[in-house]
Short mmCIF file of C-alpha atoms and ligand atoms in Angstrom, two decimals:
data_model
loop_
_atom_site.label_atom_id
_atom_site.label_comp_id
_atom_site.label_asym_id
_atom_site.label_seq_id
_atom_site.Cartn_x
_atom_site.Cartn_y
_atom_site.Cartn_z
CA UNK A 1 -0.05 0.05 0.05
CA UNK A 2 1.62 3.25 -1.19
CA UNK A 3 -0.77 5.61 0.61
CA UNK A 4 -2.78 8.50 -0.87
CA UNK A 5 -1.68 9.96 -4.14
CA UNK A 6 -0.85 13.40 -2.66
CA UNK A 7 -0.36 15.24 0.56
CA UNK A 8 -3.59 16.32 2.27
CA UNK A 9 -3.48 19.87 3.64
CA UNK A 10 -4.93 21.13 6.94
CA UNK A 11 -6.95 24.31 7.14
CA UNK A 12 -3.84 26.32 7.87
CA UNK A 13 -1.99 25.33 4.65
CA UNK A 14 -5.00 25.24 2.36
CA UNK A 15 -5.76 28.04 -0.05
CA UNK A 16 -7.49 30.93 1.70
CA UNK A 17 -11.05 31.94 0.91
CA UNK A 18 -12.25 33.29 -1.44
CA UNK A 19 -10.59 30.70 -3.59
CA UNK A 20 -9.92 31.45 -7.25
CA UNK A 21 -11.17 28.70 -9.51
CA UNK A 22 -10.01 27.56 -12.89
CA UNK A 23 -12.70 25.28 -14.34
CA UNK A 24 -11.57 23.13 -17.30
CA UNK A 25 -14.60 21.50 -19.00
CA UNK A 26 -16.80 24.39 -17.69
CA UNK A 27 -19.53 23.75 -20.34
CA UNK A 28 -20.12 20.16 -19.33
CA UNK A 29 -22.03 18.49 -16.65
CA UNK A 30 -19.48 18.70 -13.92
CA UNK A 31 -18.63 22.24 -15.07
CA UNK A 32 -22.30 23.24 -14.59
CA UNK A 33 -22.46 21.76 -11.04
CA UNK A 34 -19.23 23.36 -10.12
CA UNK A 35 -20.40 26.77 -11.21
CA UNK A 36 -23.70 26.29 -9.51
CA UNK A 37 -21.76 25.97 -6.24
CA UNK A 38 -19.47 28.90 -7.04
CA UNK A 39 -22.55 30.99 -7.83
CA UNK A 40 -24.19 29.99 -4.50
CA UNK A 41 -21.07 30.96 -2.47
CA UNK A 42 -19.72 34.16 -3.99
CA UNK A 43 -18.00 35.00 -0.68
CA UNK A 44 -16.01 31.75 -0.92
CA UNK A 45 -15.16 31.41 -4.58
CA UNK A 46 -14.32 33.65 -7.45
CA UNK A 47 -14.06 32.34 -11.07
CA UNK A 48 -10.65 33.14 -12.49
CA UNK A 49 -10.72 30.95 -15.67
CA UNK A 50 -13.24 28.94 -17.74
CA UNK A 51 -12.46 26.51 -20.50
CA UNK A 52 -14.82 24.75 -22.84
CA UNK A 53 -14.27 22.99 -26.17
CA UNK A 54 -16.79 23.52 -28.95
CA UNK A 55 -19.89 24.86 -27.07
CA UNK A 56 -18.86 28.50 -27.46
CA UNK A 57 -22.40 29.83 -26.89
CA UNK A 58 -22.58 28.06 -23.47
CA UNK A 59 -19.12 29.30 -22.53
CA UNK A 60 -20.19 32.91 -23.52
CA UNK A 61 -23.22 32.64 -21.17
CA UNK A 62 -21.09 31.36 -18.32
CA UNK A 63 -18.48 34.00 -18.96
CA UNK A 64 -21.11 36.77 -19.01
CA UNK A 65 -22.32 35.59 -15.66
CA UNK A 66 -18.99 34.96 -13.83
CA UNK A 67 -16.67 37.49 -15.69
CA UNK A 68 -13.45 35.36 -15.41
CA UNK A 69 -10.26 37.00 -16.38
CA UNK A 70 -9.31 34.04 -18.68
CA UNK A 71 -11.23 31.86 -21.21
CA UNK A 72 -10.16 29.03 -23.45
CA UNK A 73 -11.70 27.22 -26.41
CA UNK A 74 -10.46 24.30 -28.45
CA UNK A 75 -10.41 25.90 -31.90
CA UNK A 76 -9.05 29.15 -33.22
CA UNK A 77 -12.42 29.94 -34.93
CA UNK A 78 -14.09 29.77 -31.51
CA UNK A 79 -12.23 32.94 -30.41
CA UNK A 80 -13.91 35.32 -32.86
CA UNK A 81 -17.27 33.76 -32.16
CA UNK A 82 -16.78 34.01 -28.40
CA UNK A 83 -15.71 37.65 -28.58
CA UNK A 84 -18.91 38.52 -30.55
CA UNK A 85 -21.04 36.95 -27.88
CA UNK A 86 -19.47 38.60 -24.81
CA UNK A 87 -21.17 41.62 -23.14
CA UNK A 88 -19.83 45.10 -24.03
CA UNK A 89 -17.02 46.30 -21.81
CA UNK A 90 -15.95 42.86 -20.65
CA UNK A 91 -12.66 41.83 -22.41
CA UNK A 92 -11.03 38.71 -20.92
CA UNK A 93 -7.85 36.93 -22.21
CA UNK A 94 -8.94 34.25 -24.67
CA UNK A 95 -6.69 31.42 -25.63
CA UNK A 96 -7.32 28.54 -28.13
CA UNK A 97 -5.93 25.04 -28.67
CA UNK A 98 -4.76 22.26 -26.54
CA UNK A 99 -1.91 24.38 -25.04
CA UNK A 100 -4.57 26.85 -23.81
CA UNK A 101 -5.83 24.38 -21.26
CA UNK A 102 -2.30 23.80 -19.93
CA UNK A 103 -1.87 27.64 -19.71
CA UNK A 104 -5.04 27.99 -17.67
CA UNK A 105 -4.28 25.01 -15.48
CA UNK A 106 -0.97 26.63 -14.45
CA UNK A 107 -2.09 30.21 -13.95
CA UNK A 108 -0.16 31.51 -10.87
CA UNK A 109 -3.34 33.13 -9.51
CA UNK A 110 -5.45 29.87 -9.64
CA UNK A 111 -6.01 28.25 -6.23
CA UNK A 112 -8.17 25.30 -7.29
CA UNK A 113 -8.09 23.70 -10.73
CA UNK A 114 -11.28 21.78 -11.47
CA UNK A 115 -10.29 19.13 -13.94
CA UNK A 116 -13.64 18.26 -15.72
CA UNK A 117 -12.62 17.76 -19.34
CA UNK A 118 -13.93 14.44 -20.63
CA UNK A 119 -11.57 11.77 -21.76
CA UNK A 120 -7.81 11.55 -22.45
CA UNK A 121 -7.85 15.21 -23.48
CA UNK A 122 -7.87 15.99 -19.75
CA UNK A 123 -4.52 14.40 -19.02
CA UNK A 124 -2.04 17.14 -20.22
CA UNK A 125 -3.72 20.03 -18.27
CA UNK A 126 -4.23 17.82 -15.17
CA UNK A 127 -0.65 16.81 -15.17
CA UNK A 128 0.43 20.35 -15.80
CA UNK A 129 -1.63 21.50 -12.80
CA UNK A 130 0.08 18.88 -10.63
CA UNK A 131 3.47 19.94 -11.85
CA UNK A 132 2.52 23.55 -10.95
CA UNK A 133 1.68 22.43 -7.40
CA UNK A 134 -2.06 23.25 -7.62
CA UNK A 135 -5.00 21.93 -5.68
CA UNK A 136 -6.82 19.82 -8.25
CA UNK A 137 -10.51 18.85 -7.89
CA UNK A 138 -10.32 15.81 -10.12
CA UNK A 139 -13.34 14.67 -12.13
CA UNK A 140 -11.26 13.52 -15.20
CA UNK A 141 -10.75 9.94 -14.12
CA UNK A 142 -9.10 9.12 -17.42
CA UNK A 143 -6.00 11.11 -16.44
CA UNK A 144 -5.38 8.68 -13.58
CA UNK A 145 -6.12 5.68 -15.78
CA UNK A 146 -3.56 6.90 -18.31
CA UNK A 147 -0.93 8.33 -16.05
CA UNK A 148 -1.58 7.75 -12.28
CA UNK A 149 1.99 7.23 -11.51
CA UNK A 150 3.12 10.44 -13.34
CA UNK A 151 0.52 12.38 -11.40
CA UNK A 152 1.61 10.79 -8.11
CA UNK A 153 5.22 11.63 -8.92
CA UNK A 154 4.31 15.30 -9.78
CA UNK A 155 2.38 15.69 -6.55
CA UNK A 156 5.36 14.30 -4.57
CA UNK A 157 7.66 16.81 -6.30
CA UNK A 158 5.53 19.93 -5.98
CA UNK A 159 3.15 19.35 -3.10
CA UNK A 160 0.18 19.43 -5.40
CA UNK A 161 -3.13 18.12 -3.91
CA UNK A 162 -5.59 15.88 -5.65
CA UNK A 163 -9.18 15.75 -4.33
CA UNK A 164 -11.43 13.20 -5.89
CA UNK A 165 -14.73 14.55 -7.52
CA UNK A 166 -15.86 11.17 -8.76
CA UNK A 167 -18.71 10.35 -6.33
CA UNK A 168 -17.44 6.89 -5.34
CA UNK A 169 -13.87 8.10 -4.69
CA UNK A 170 -15.10 11.11 -2.89
CA UNK A 171 -17.21 8.74 -0.71
CA UNK A 172 -14.14 6.65 0.01
CA UNK A 173 -12.15 9.76 0.75
CA UNK A 174 -14.68 10.85 3.28
CA UNK A 175 -14.96 7.33 4.85
CA UNK A 176 -11.13 7.08 5.10
CA UNK A 177 -10.58 10.51 6.69
CA UNK A 178 -9.15 10.29 10.14
CA UNK A 179 -8.43 6.56 9.88
CA UNK A 180 -5.09 4.80 9.72
CA UNK A 181 -4.84 3.31 6.23
CA UNK A 182 -2.99 0.29 7.73
CA UNK A 183 -6.33 -0.93 8.98
CA UNK A 184 -8.11 -0.83 5.56
CA UNK A 185 -8.76 -4.33 4.25
CA UNK A 186 -10.81 -3.45 1.16
CA UNK A 187 -12.47 -0.60 -0.72
CA UNK A 188 -15.87 -1.37 -2.14
CA UNK A 189 -17.02 0.72 -5.07
CA UNK A 190 -20.76 0.85 -5.64
CA UNK A 191 -22.21 0.86 -9.19
CA UNK A 192 -25.75 1.63 -10.22
CA UNK A 193 -25.52 -1.11 -12.81
CA UNK A 194 -26.65 1.25 -15.54
CA UNK A 195 -29.83 1.08 -17.58
CA UNK A 196 -29.34 -2.59 -18.63
CA UNK A 197 -28.59 -4.03 -15.17
CA UNK A 198 -31.54 -6.40 -15.32
CA UNK A 199 -31.72 -6.96 -19.11
CA UNK A 200 -30.79 -10.26 -20.74
CA UNK A 201 -27.93 -10.74 -23.18
CA UNK A 202 -30.19 -10.57 -26.22
CA UNK A 203 -31.66 -7.19 -25.15
CA UNK A 204 -28.13 -5.91 -24.34
CA UNK A 205 -26.91 -6.82 -27.89
CA UNK A 206 -29.60 -4.74 -29.49
CA UNK A 207 -29.63 -1.44 -27.47
CA UNK A 208 -29.53 1.94 -29.13
CA UNK A 209 -27.52 4.97 -28.20
CA UNK A 210 -30.72 6.64 -26.83
CA UNK A 211 -31.37 3.72 -24.57
CA UNK A 212 -27.78 3.57 -23.37
CA UNK A 213 -27.64 7.37 -22.76
CA UNK A 214 -30.70 7.22 -20.44
CA UNK A 215 -29.06 6.57 -17.09
CA UNK A 216 -31.52 5.72 -14.36
CA UNK A 217 -30.07 7.81 -11.51
CA UNK A 218 -27.41 10.29 -12.70
CA UNK A 219 -27.51 13.06 -15.33
CA UNK A 220 -24.06 13.12 -16.93
CA UNK A 221 -22.24 13.73 -20.19
CA UNK A 222 -22.64 11.32 -23.10
CA UNK A 223 -19.31 9.43 -22.77
CA UNK A 224 -19.59 8.61 -19.08
CA UNK A 225 -23.27 7.71 -19.57
CA UNK A 226 -22.27 5.07 -22.15
CA UNK A 227 -19.36 3.93 -19.91
CA UNK A 228 -21.95 3.49 -17.11
CA UNK A 229 -24.10 1.29 -19.30
CA UNK A 230 -21.21 -0.95 -20.32
CA UNK A 231 -19.66 -0.99 -16.82
CA UNK A 232 -16.44 0.37 -18.26
CA UNK A 233 -17.00 3.36 -16.06
CA UNK A 234 -16.73 1.10 -13.01
CA UNK A 235 -13.60 -0.51 -14.53
CA UNK A 236 -12.01 2.93 -15.04
CA UNK A 237 -13.03 3.68 -11.47
CA UNK A 238 -11.29 0.55 -10.05
CA UNK A 239 -8.09 1.81 -11.70
CA UNK A 240 -8.77 5.35 -10.43
CA UNK A 241 -9.14 4.04 -6.86
CA UNK A 242 -5.99 2.02 -7.07
CA UNK A 243 -4.00 5.08 -8.14
CA UNK A 244 -5.69 7.47 -5.67
CA UNK A 245 -5.31 5.20 -2.68
CA UNK A 246 -2.14 3.36 -3.65
CA UNK A 247 -3.65 -0.08 -3.66
CA UNK A 248 -3.47 -3.26 -5.73
CA UNK A 249 -6.58 -4.11 -7.93
CA UNK A 250 -7.35 -6.99 -5.70
CA UNK A 251 -8.12 -4.57 -2.88
CA UNK A 252 -10.93 -2.81 -4.76
CA UNK A 253 -14.24 -4.70 -5.08
CA UNK A 254 -17.36 -3.64 -7.01
CA UNK A 255 -20.89 -4.17 -5.85
CA UNK A 256 -24.07 -3.15 -7.75
CA UNK A 257 -26.37 -0.93 -5.80
CA UNK A 258 -29.22 0.24 -8.07
CA UNK A 259 -30.43 3.05 -5.82
CA UNK A 260 -27.14 5.04 -6.01
CA UNK A 261 -27.45 6.22 -2.41
CA UNK A 262 -24.49 4.40 -0.89
CA UNK A 263 -21.69 5.95 -2.86
CA UNK A 264 -18.96 3.49 -1.73
CA UNK A 265 -17.73 1.69 1.46
CA UNK A 266 -14.44 1.05 3.24
CA UNK A 267 -13.97 -2.29 4.95
CA UNK A 268 -11.64 -2.15 7.95
CA UNK A 269 -9.64 -4.88 9.59
CA UNK A 270 -12.05 -5.14 12.56
CA UNK A 271 -15.01 -5.94 10.25
CA UNK A 272 -16.48 -2.42 10.24
CA UNK A 273 -17.79 -1.07 7.05
CA UNK A 274 -17.86 2.75 6.78
CA UNK A 275 -20.07 3.98 3.95
CA UNK A 276 -20.97 7.39 2.60
CA UNK A 277 -24.61 8.02 1.77
CA UNK A 278 -26.14 10.95 -0.06
CA UNK A 279 -28.38 12.04 -2.84
CA UNK A 280 -27.21 11.16 -6.31
CA UNK A 281 -26.12 14.73 -7.00
CA UNK A 282 -22.54 15.51 -8.01
CA UNK A 283 -22.66 18.84 -6.13
CA UNK A 284 -22.10 16.95 -2.87
CA UNK A 285 -18.75 15.59 -4.00
CA UNK A 286 -17.75 18.77 -5.85
CA UNK A 287 -18.46 21.04 -2.86
CA UNK A 288 -16.44 18.74 -0.64
CA UNK A 289 -13.42 19.23 -2.88
CA UNK A 290 -13.94 22.95 -3.41
CA UNK A 291 -14.17 23.64 0.23
CA UNK A 292 -11.73 20.98 1.55
CA UNK A 293 -10.89 20.60 4.40
CA UNK A 294 -14.01 22.51 5.36
CA UNK A 295 -17.52 21.16 4.55
CA UNK A 296 -19.78 23.77 2.77
CA UNK A 297 -23.56 23.98 3.38
CA UNK A 298 -25.47 23.02 0.26
CA UNK A 299 -29.04 23.78 -0.33
CA UNK A 300 -30.17 20.33 -1.41
CA UNK A 301 -33.36 18.43 -0.34
CA UNK A 302 -32.45 16.18 2.58
CA UNK A 303 -32.35 12.55 1.67
CA UNK A 304 -35.49 10.86 3.06
CA UNK A 305 -34.30 7.40 4.08
CA UNK A 306 -37.68 6.31 5.31
CA UNK A 307 -39.27 7.21 1.89
CA UNK A 308 -36.42 5.29 0.28
CA UNK A 309 -37.42 2.20 2.23
CA UNK A 310 -34.66 -0.19 1.26
CA UNK A 311 -31.20 -0.29 -0.13
CA UNK A 312 -30.15 -3.37 -2.14
CA UNK A 313 -26.83 -4.84 -3.26
CA UNK A 314 -25.97 -7.48 -5.80
CA UNK A 315 -22.91 -8.87 -7.62
CA UNK A 316 -22.05 -7.39 -11.06
CA UNK A 317 -22.87 -9.65 -14.04
CA UNK A 318 -19.33 -9.70 -15.36
CA UNK A 319 -20.11 -12.16 -18.26
CA UNK A 320 -22.76 -9.86 -19.73
CA UNK A 321 -20.69 -6.62 -18.97
CA UNK A 322 -17.13 -7.69 -19.79
CA UNK A 323 -15.61 -4.19 -19.71
CA UNK A 324 -15.22 -4.36 -15.89
CA UNK A 325 -13.02 -7.44 -16.22
CA UNK A 326 -11.07 -5.93 -19.06
CA UNK A 327 -10.21 -2.90 -17.07
CA UNK A 328 -8.92 -5.09 -14.27
CA UNK A 329 -6.90 -7.08 -16.80
CA UNK A 330 -5.34 -3.90 -18.15
CA UNK A 331 -4.43 -2.59 -14.75
CA UNK A 332 -2.85 -5.89 -13.77
CA UNK A 333 -0.89 -5.97 -17.03
CA UNK A 334 0.51 -2.56 -16.19
CA UNK A 335 2.65 -0.36 -18.45
CA UNK A 336 0.66 1.06 -21.38
CA UNK A 337 -2.19 -1.42 -21.16
CA UNK A 338 -4.52 1.06 -19.38
CA UNK A 339 -3.72 3.66 -22.08
CA UNK A 340 -4.77 1.13 -24.71
CA UNK A 341 -7.92 0.24 -22.70
CA UNK A 342 -8.96 3.80 -22.41
CA UNK A 343 -8.17 4.89 -25.96
CA UNK A 344 -9.92 1.84 -27.53
CA UNK A 345 -12.90 2.51 -25.30
CA UNK A 346 -13.10 6.20 -26.27
CA UNK A 347 -12.87 5.35 -29.94
CA UNK A 348 -15.54 2.57 -29.56
CA UNK A 349 -17.91 4.72 -27.65
CA UNK A 350 -17.64 7.37 -30.52
CA UNK A 351 -18.38 4.60 -33.04
CA UNK A 352 -21.35 3.34 -31.02
CA UNK A 353 -22.81 6.92 -30.65
CA UNK A 354 -22.36 7.36 -34.45
CA UNK A 355 -24.29 4.04 -34.86
CA UNK A 356 -21.38 2.47 -36.64
CA UNK A 357 -21.12 -0.44 -34.12
CA UNK A 358 -23.61 -2.06 -31.76
CA UNK A 359 -23.40 -1.84 -28.00
CA UNK A 360 -21.54 -5.14 -27.48
CA UNK A 361 -19.04 -4.06 -30.13
CA UNK A 362 -17.53 -1.64 -27.57
CA UNK A 363 -16.21 -4.48 -25.40
CA UNK A 364 -15.12 -6.44 -28.37
CA UNK A 365 -13.06 -3.54 -29.68
CA UNK A 366 -11.41 -3.01 -26.28
CA UNK A 367 -10.60 -6.70 -25.90
CA UNK A 368 -9.04 -6.88 -29.39
CA UNK A 369 -6.93 -3.81 -28.63
CA UNK A 370 -5.63 -5.33 -25.47
CA UNK A 371 -4.92 -8.67 -27.24
CA UNK A 372 -2.89 -6.86 -29.84
CA UNK A 373 -0.95 -4.73 -27.32
CA UNK A 374 2.58 -5.84 -26.68
CA UNK A 375 3.69 -4.97 -23.14
CA UNK A 376 5.28 -1.58 -22.86
CA UNK A 377 6.63 0.55 -20.01
CA UNK A 378 4.24 3.23 -18.67
CA UNK A 379 6.37 5.94 -20.27
CA UNK A 380 6.33 9.74 -20.13
CA UNK A 381 3.48 12.11 -21.12
CA UNK A 382 4.62 12.11 -24.86
CA UNK A 383 4.74 8.34 -25.12
CA UNK A 384 1.38 7.93 -23.43
CA UNK A 385 -0.28 10.40 -25.75
CA UNK A 386 1.41 8.69 -28.79
CA UNK A 387 0.14 5.22 -27.63
CA UNK A 388 -3.38 6.83 -27.13
CA UNK A 389 -3.36 8.22 -30.65
CA UNK A 390 -1.91 5.02 -32.22
CA UNK A 391 -4.67 2.93 -30.48
CA UNK A 392 -7.45 5.25 -31.66
CA UNK A 393 -6.12 5.12 -35.25
CA UNK A 394 -5.90 1.38 -35.18
CA UNK A 395 -9.50 1.05 -33.98
CA UNK A 396 -10.67 3.39 -36.74
CA UNK A 397 -8.67 1.58 -39.36
CA UNK A 398 -9.94 -1.86 -38.29
CA UNK A 399 -13.43 -0.53 -38.36
CA UNK A 400 -12.94 0.86 -41.85
CA UNK A 401 -11.71 -2.61 -42.88
CA UNK A 402 -8.09 -1.40 -43.30
CA UNK A 403 -6.47 -2.94 -40.21
P1 NAD B 1 -19.46 16.46 -20.49
O1 NAD B 1 -19.39 15.84 -21.81
O2 NAD B 1 -20.71 16.88 -19.99
O3 NAD B 1 -18.45 17.72 -20.51
C1 NAD B 1 -17.13 17.65 -20.99
C2 NAD B 1 -16.39 18.94 -20.99
O4 NAD B 1 -15.09 18.79 -21.59
C3 NAD B 1 -17.10 19.99 -21.86
O5 NAD B 1 -16.90 21.27 -21.21
C4 NAD B 1 -16.39 19.97 -23.17
O6 NAD B 1 -16.36 21.22 -23.83
C5 NAD B 1 -14.95 19.63 -22.69
N1 NAD B 1 -14.16 18.95 -23.73
C6 NAD B 1 -14.57 17.91 -24.47
N2 NAD B 1 -13.63 17.54 -25.29
C7 NAD B 1 -12.54 18.37 -25.04
C8 NAD B 1 -11.23 18.47 -25.57
N3 NAD B 1 -10.75 17.68 -26.53
N4 NAD B 1 -10.41 19.44 -25.06
C9 NAD B 1 -10.84 20.23 -24.14
N5 NAD B 1 -12.07 20.22 -23.58
C10 NAD B 1 -12.89 19.27 -24.01
O7 NAD B 1 -18.67 15.47 -19.47
P2 NAD B 1 -18.93 15.34 -17.86
O8 NAD B 1 -20.05 14.35 -17.63
O9 NAD B 1 -19.00 16.66 -17.22
O10 NAD B 1 -17.60 14.56 -17.49
C11 NAD B 1 -16.35 15.24 -17.36
C12 NAD B 1 -15.38 14.39 -16.58
O11 NAD B 1 -15.86 14.17 -15.32
C13 NAD B 1 -15.23 12.96 -17.25
O12 NAD B 1 -13.92 12.56 -17.11
C14 NAD B 1 -16.11 12.15 -16.38
O13 NAD B 1 -15.76 10.76 -16.41
C15 NAD B 1 -16.01 12.73 -14.99
N6 NAD B 1 -17.18 12.49 -14.20
C16 NAD B 1 -18.30 12.97 -14.50
C17 NAD B 1 -19.43 12.73 -13.66
C18 NAD B 1 -20.87 13.33 -14.01
O14 NAD B 1 -21.69 13.15 -13.21
N7 NAD B 1 -21.04 13.96 -15.16
C19 NAD B 1 -19.29 11.95 -12.53
C20 NAD B 1 -18.00 11.55 -12.23
C21 NAD B 1 -16.89 11.72 -13.00
MG1 MG B 2 -18.35 7.67 -10.47
#
């Protein structure tokens, strides 16, 4: 057990309030929840920087409301479009391109970097924030899947702090706080099971993107919604938990809990299970990270446990949802295997959403990519990004009948 991925500050050495936020992925689902909290606590947070990708209109609306000093978009064309949409008299710095996210993530004035870009695109800015010694509220689980060791190393070198936004990991973080990690026997991640938890194999083989996007409990971006339906999301989360808490994959179990009220559990050596319960609303986890080590009041309807009545737990159906096992296999293989897993999955999810493959094709593509991958070392950022690109290209070529 290597211990937590970063140091954990006390109140005295945490950023003072009001904290200046840099939100990467501001136009997405996590971005919206983050800005909702910032808007509700203007005395505690100011918005320094916002970055989106292609939804320039949404970014302009957020910018008009929060007036950050810095903005970033993915494409150069977006800059002109954004400028035309901003209110008169407000002239922020606007940057474009992949390097713009790294620039924003390392702004000297930023106290907390919210890493909420979806997919492997989140890695470079997240690692840059760690190398700049920032406090990172980490939603982008893919960056740990690709480069958990690099992020751990950067945190050790600079004193950067990683706080988990992902609800299960945030639940574990809360259930571990104040306890000696030497007494932890197991982490138990809960999974909703997604929209096809109780469907048979024939049904699963024929599902459409619309059915797969309709998550029963959480409202999220498209990619993570598909990952939740395949259980790849839980597989990525097992890897994320191993990197965050410094554990071997065998120490992280998965249990299906369809109500999404128990967000995860820690099993201790004396038989105790400490769980975190809460409404399925990402603002709970996000506010815990933004305010850490303080707990912020949130104006959410209290969870009515009597109305809920019962909480149920069952084993995941790994044969019908093979992505969970594929993720464990990749983590155990080590080196670049988790990069291949993630890249093949991202490419396959795109193909599924574009109706070019069926739902079960996602797992097949990931498995083929892992089968073809010759063991490599984990590598530096450039080699990780090269392996990521190479894997995506290979998936696309195979799909086009060229590979
Ligand atoms: P989303 O699709 O709603 O938003 C993604 C954001 O990333 C948008 O702002 C988009 O503009 C930006 N983006 C997309 N591609 C980009 C690129 N190439 N470069 C720069 N920016 C880019 O996604 P989301 O649901 O908010 O998820 C964001 C991250 O948080 C993911 O890693 C996801 O796994 C994680 N997460 C989300 C939830 C949730 O409830 N939504 C829960 C746990 C973890
Ligand atoms: Mg999660």
